[in-house]
Amino acid sequence: MMSIFIFKEEHSLDIYVRPGDSLWHYSQLFGIPLQLILDSNHGINPQSLTVGQRIRIPGFITTNYHIKSGDTLWAVSQKENIALEGIILVNPQLNPYYLYIGQIIKIPKRVTWRIINGKQDYDYNLMTNDIGQLLAVYPFLQTTSIGNSVLEKNIPEVQVGSGNKKVHYNGSFHANEWITTPIIMTFLNDYLLSLTNHTPIHGLSTFPLYQQTSLYIVPMVNPDGVDLVLNGPPANETWRKKVIEMNRNSEDFSGWKANIRGVDLNDQFPADWEKERARNPKKPGPRDYGGEKPLSEPEAIAMANLTRKRDFAWVLAFHTQGEEIYWGYKNQEPPESESMVNEFSRVSVYEAVRNIESYAGYKDWFIQDWRRPGFTVEVGKGINPLSLTQFDTIYQKTLGIFLAGLYL
Ligand SMILES: [Zn+2]
């Protein structure tokens, strides 16, 4: 798999309006759906473009080309497989009749490869860097911060799609289940690739999904915890001492699920929180401690606030492991939860499980308070943290779930 880095926004494809141009014309010229160009240029009025106005074209980057002996723009356009007009558009100052050897011109290049690599130890920095790269190439994405972690990292949310149906996916509620973050990010990248290249996934055209659905992704709910598992304790000596003590004086954090204060974020929600507390540890530690009260932790508060604000039709929380999908909560789930989980199960071969002895989780709270479908998807098999050797298998099995979450 080819991978490239786009360090700055300037490398994405910007063009400048000429007299008589229209977004429709750009859509035809670059083969990008008009809706995606509109959504990449918020605040512009497509009926009255101004000459010289900057327009961002999604799904393309610009590369430099060095003019060689005998080159004409036509020859370059043939060689680079890009419309001649596209080259002229990104080089507005260029005189096509006066090229010289060694001259550098810009070439629009259609992005047909993944720009992120999820198959690595995927910490918070990698994720934020990847979100920045995706934004540069796919400006129809929108991102916001839903709040800060205990160690004051922004928790990003990425939105894709322009439909009325609002769907939410999240990953890494649990620190040592961090593989769910690069799995979700890889799906996001593949969805974007499919949209701008008109390439179906599993035989499914994705542009209708974009039009029907707004997908809201929080790829890493627990950034401090993920970084603790992957990179060890924070440099700050006070925090370092604290987490090692909570970890029973061990510096092996592979069993750590909680946030940096030793609170399990998926035991923090006001859905029989007291019952969950009764069966769990009473003090902070690597896992299962639900805090002194529901929603005491900033990461859980951020998720609760987001969920209240967005009014999601359904939510999918990705965890590891077990290859199971939990879909019920005290018979409060709506009837469509069952048909939905059957579809998720069919496409992933994961087992649908209605109820388990567990409370105070995010999906429990969502089902309880909204009476809408909520799911916990337990990906992969083995001992957490799952090895990256499982990455491809997990992705292959969950891809259908990601898609079904949009088409259902
Ligand atoms: Zn989990």
PDB file of N, CA and C in Angstrom, residues 1-13 59-64 107-118 120 122 126 129-138 189 193:
ATOM      1  N   MET A   1       0.850  -1.209   0.000  1.00  0.00           N
ATOM      2  CA  MET A   1       0.000   0.000   0.000  1.00  0.00           C
ATOM      3  C   MET A   1       0.873   1.243   0.000  1.00  0.00           C
ATOM      4  N   MET A   2       0.663   2.083  -1.001  1.00  0.00           N
ATOM      5  CA  MET A   2       1.432   3.318  -1.086  1.00  0.00           C
ATOM      6  C   MET A   2       0.941   4.309  -0.026  1.00  0.00           C
ATOM      7  N   SER A   3       1.844   5.044   0.538  1.00  0.00           N
ATOM      8  CA  SER A   3       1.454   6.021   1.540  1.00  0.00           C
ATOM      9  C   SER A   3       2.270   7.286   1.355  1.00  0.00           C
ATOM     10  N   ILE A   4       1.630   8.440   1.454  1.00  0.00           N
ATOM     11  CA  ILE A   4       2.370   9.683   1.312  1.00  0.00           C
ATOM     12  C   ILE A   4       2.003  10.623   2.446  1.00  0.00           C
ATOM     13  N   PHE A   5       2.821  11.606   2.656  1.00  0.00           N
ATOM     14  CA  PHE A   5       2.521  12.605   3.671  1.00  0.00           C
ATOM     15  C   PHE A   5       2.183  13.923   3.011  1.00  0.00           C
ATOM     16  N   ILE A   6       1.125  14.520   3.450  1.00  0.00           N
ATOM     17  CA  ILE A   6       0.798  15.862   3.010  1.00  0.00           C
ATOM     18  C   ILE A   6       1.012  16.756   4.225  1.00  0.00           C
ATOM     19  N   PHE A   7       2.076  17.549   4.184  1.00  0.00           N
ATOM     20  CA  PHE A   7       2.439  18.290   5.381  1.00  0.00           C
ATOM     21  C   PHE A   7       1.625  19.563   5.529  1.00  0.00           C
ATOM     22  N   LYS A   8       1.264  20.146   4.420  1.00  0.00           N
ATOM     23  CA  LYS A   8       0.585  21.432   4.528  1.00  0.00           C
ATOM     24  C   LYS A   8      -0.622  21.458   3.618  1.00  0.00           C
ATOM     25  N   GLU A   9      -1.530  22.320   3.988  1.00  0.00           N
ATOM     26  CA  GLU A   9      -2.740  22.507   3.217  1.00  0.00           C
ATOM     27  C   GLU A   9      -2.453  22.884   1.764  1.00  0.00           C
ATOM     28  N   GLU A  10      -1.342  23.594   1.545  1.00  0.00           N
ATOM     29  CA  GLU A  10      -1.056  24.063   0.187  1.00  0.00           C
ATOM     30  C   GLU A  10      -0.953  22.909  -0.807  1.00  0.00           C
ATOM     31  N   HIS A  11      -0.691  21.727  -0.316  1.00  0.00           N
ATOM     32  CA  HIS A  11      -0.543  20.596  -1.222  1.00  0.00           C
ATOM     33  C   HIS A  11      -1.882  20.031  -1.697  1.00  0.00           C
ATOM     34  N   SER A  12      -2.970  20.441  -1.012  1.00  0.00           N
ATOM     35  CA  SER A  12      -4.262  20.020  -1.527  1.00  0.00           C
ATOM     36  C   SER A  12      -4.553  20.839  -2.788  1.00  0.00           C
ATOM     37  N   LEU A  13      -5.600  20.491  -3.498  1.00  0.00           N
ATOM     38  CA  LEU A  13      -5.810  21.143  -4.797  1.00  0.00           C
ATOM     39  C   LEU A  13      -6.722  22.356  -4.673  1.00  0.00           C
ATOM     40  N   GLY A  59     -10.191  15.288  -2.995  1.00  0.00           N
ATOM     41  CA  GLY A  59      -9.751  14.041  -3.612  1.00  0.00           C
ATOM     42  C   GLY A  59      -8.576  14.192  -4.547  1.00  0.00           C
ATOM     43  N   PHE A  60      -7.993  15.386  -4.563  1.00  0.00           N
ATOM     44  CA  PHE A  60      -6.812  15.641  -5.392  1.00  0.00           C
ATOM     45  C   PHE A  60      -5.720  16.292  -4.552  1.00  0.00           C
ATOM     46  N   ILE A  61      -4.483  16.079  -4.954  1.00  0.00           N
ATOM     47  CA  ILE A  61      -3.376  16.871  -4.431  1.00  0.00           C
ATOM     48  C   ILE A  61      -2.663  17.489  -5.635  1.00  0.00           C
ATOM     49  N   THR A  62      -1.745  18.393  -5.381  1.00  0.00           N
ATOM     50  CA  THR A  62      -0.916  18.885  -6.476  1.00  0.00           C
ATOM     51  C   THR A  62       0.505  18.386  -6.284  1.00  0.00           C
ATOM     52  N   THR A  63       1.113  18.010  -7.366  1.00  0.00           N
ATOM     53  CA  THR A  63       2.520  17.613  -7.320  1.00  0.00           C
ATOM     54  C   THR A  63       3.291  18.517  -8.287  1.00  0.00           C
ATOM     55  N   ASN A  64       4.586  18.550  -8.112  1.00  0.00           N
ATOM     56  CA  ASN A  64       5.421  19.357  -9.004  1.00  0.00           C
ATOM     57  C   ASN A  64       5.916  18.516 -10.167  1.00  0.00           C
ATOM     58  N   ILE A 107       0.893  19.891 -11.109  1.00  0.00           N
ATOM     59  CA  ILE A 107       0.033  18.896 -11.750  1.00  0.00           C
ATOM     60  C   ILE A 107      -1.004  18.429 -10.734  1.00  0.00           C
ATOM     61  N   PRO A 108      -2.295  18.517 -11.067  1.00  0.00           N
ATOM     62  CA  PRO A 108      -3.300  17.926 -10.168  1.00  0.00           C
ATOM     63  C   PRO A 108      -3.195  16.405 -10.226  1.00  0.00           C
ATOM     64  N   LYS A 109      -3.223  15.782  -9.076  1.00  0.00           N
ATOM     65  CA  LYS A 109      -3.112  14.330  -9.047  1.00  0.00           C
ATOM     66  C   LYS A 109      -4.274  13.760  -8.252  1.00  0.00           C
ATOM     67  N   ARG A 110      -5.012  12.876  -8.871  1.00  0.00           N
ATOM     68  CA  ARG A 110      -6.145  12.225  -8.198  1.00  0.00           C
ATOM     69  C   ARG A 110      -5.613  11.264  -7.132  1.00  0.00           C
ATOM     70  N   VAL A 111      -6.136  11.364  -5.930  1.00  0.00           N
ATOM     71  CA  VAL A 111      -5.675  10.490  -4.840  1.00  0.00           C
ATOM     72  C   VAL A 111      -6.438   9.174  -4.901  1.00  0.00           C
ATOM     73  N   THR A 112      -5.717   8.113  -5.198  1.00  0.00           N
ATOM     74  CA  THR A 112      -6.348   6.794  -5.329  1.00  0.00           C
ATOM     75  C   THR A 112      -5.791   5.806  -4.313  1.00  0.00           C
ATOM     76  N   TRP A 113      -5.042   6.312  -3.340  1.00  0.00           N
ATOM     77  CA  TRP A 113      -4.413   5.445  -2.342  1.00  0.00           C
ATOM     78  C   TRP A 113      -4.786   5.948  -0.951  1.00  0.00           C
ATOM     79  N   ARG A 114      -4.700   5.049   0.039  1.00  0.00           N
ATOM     80  CA  ARG A 114      -4.906   5.460   1.430  1.00  0.00           C
ATOM     81  C   ARG A 114      -3.811   6.433   1.834  1.00  0.00           C
ATOM     82  N   ILE A 115      -4.178   7.507   2.487  1.00  0.00           N
ATOM     83  CA  ILE A 115      -3.120   8.409   2.941  1.00  0.00           C
ATOM     84  C   ILE A 115      -2.777   8.171   4.405  1.00  0.00           C
ATOM     85  N   ILE A 116      -3.515   7.298   5.073  1.00  0.00           N
ATOM     86  CA  ILE A 116      -3.117   6.966   6.440  1.00  0.00           C
ATOM     87  C   ILE A 116      -2.713   5.495   6.499  1.00  0.00           C
ATOM     88  N   ASN A 117      -1.884   5.185   7.474  1.00  0.00           N
ATOM     89  CA  ASN A 117      -1.498   3.801   7.713  1.00  0.00           C
ATOM     90  C   ASN A 117      -1.910   3.427   9.127  1.00  0.00           C
ATOM     91  N   GLY A 118      -2.978   2.644   9.223  1.00  0.00           N
ATOM     92  CA  GLY A 118      -3.508   2.294  10.541  1.00  0.00           C
ATOM     93  C   GLY A 118      -2.777   1.153  11.212  1.00  0.00           C
ATOM     94  N   GLN A 120      -0.170   0.319  12.757  1.00  0.00           N
ATOM     95  CA  GLN A 120       0.988   0.662  13.583  1.00  0.00           C
ATOM     96  C   GLN A 120       0.488   1.075  14.966  1.00  0.00           C
ATOM     97  N   TYR A 122      -0.863   3.094  17.294  1.00  0.00           N
ATOM     98  CA  TYR A 122      -1.591   4.275  16.846  1.00  0.00           C
ATOM     99  C   TYR A 122      -1.941   5.158  18.041  1.00  0.00           C
ATOM    100  N   LEU A 126      -0.435  10.411  16.277  1.00  0.00           N
ATOM    101  CA  LEU A 126      -0.652   9.838  14.953  1.00  0.00           C
ATOM    102  C   LEU A 126      -2.075  10.119  14.475  1.00  0.00           C
ATOM    103  N   ASN A 129      -2.547  13.842  13.588  1.00  0.00           N
ATOM    104  CA  ASN A 129      -1.830  14.102  12.342  1.00  0.00           C
ATOM    105  C   ASN A 129      -2.604  13.548  11.138  1.00  0.00           C
ATOM    106  N   ASP A 130      -3.118  12.341  11.287  1.00  0.00           N
ATOM    107  CA  ASP A 130      -3.882  11.721  10.194  1.00  0.00           C
ATOM    108  C   ASP A 130      -5.171  12.481   9.913  1.00  0.00           C
ATOM    109  N   ILE A 131      -5.839  12.946  10.945  1.00  0.00           N
ATOM    110  CA  ILE A 131      -7.064  13.732  10.729  1.00  0.00           C
ATOM    111  C   ILE A 131      -6.716  14.989   9.933  1.00  0.00           C
ATOM    112  N   GLY A 132      -5.588  15.620  10.286  1.00  0.00           N
ATOM    113  CA  GLY A 132      -5.150  16.811   9.550  1.00  0.00           C
ATOM    114  C   GLY A 132      -4.894  16.507   8.085  1.00  0.00           C
ATOM    115  N   GLN A 133      -4.275  15.359   7.820  1.00  0.00           N
ATOM    116  CA  GLN A 133      -3.995  14.988   6.429  1.00  0.00           C
ATOM    117  C   GLN A 133      -5.272  14.699   5.655  1.00  0.00           C
ATOM    118  N   LEU A 134      -6.209  14.020   6.308  1.00  0.00           N
ATOM    119  CA  LEU A 134      -7.479  13.735   5.629  1.00  0.00           C
ATOM    120  C   LEU A 134      -8.233  15.026   5.334  1.00  0.00           C
ATOM    121  N   LEU A 135      -8.198  15.953   6.284  1.00  0.00           N
ATOM    122  CA  LEU A 135      -8.863  17.247   6.079  1.00  0.00           C
ATOM    123  C   LEU A 135      -8.278  17.999   4.899  1.00  0.00           C
ATOM    124  N   ALA A 136      -6.962  17.920   4.736  1.00  0.00           N
ATOM    125  CA  ALA A 136      -6.303  18.653   3.660  1.00  0.00           C
ATOM    126  C   ALA A 136      -6.746  18.127   2.298  1.00  0.00           C
ATOM    127  N   VAL A 137      -6.923  16.825   2.188  1.00  0.00           N
ATOM    128  CA  VAL A 137      -7.270  16.230   0.895  1.00  0.00           C
ATOM    129  C   VAL A 137      -8.789  16.151   0.695  1.00  0.00           C
ATOM    130  N   TYR A 138      -9.509  16.049   1.796  1.00  0.00           N
ATOM    131  CA  TYR A 138     -10.975  15.912   1.716  1.00  0.00           C
ATOM    132  C   TYR A 138     -11.636  17.032   2.519  1.00  0.00           C
ATOM    133  N   ASN A 189     -10.912   6.594   5.890  1.00  0.00           N
ATOM    134  CA  ASN A 189     -10.096   6.830   4.702  1.00  0.00           C
ATOM    135  C   ASN A 189     -10.661   6.091   3.485  1.00  0.00           C
ATOM    136  N   LEU A 193     -12.060   7.672  -0.010  1.00  0.00           N
ATOM    137  CA  LEU A 193     -11.511   7.221  -1.301  1.00  0.00           C
ATOM    138  C   LEU A 193     -12.627   6.789  -2.240  1.00  0.00           C
TER     139      LEU A 193
END
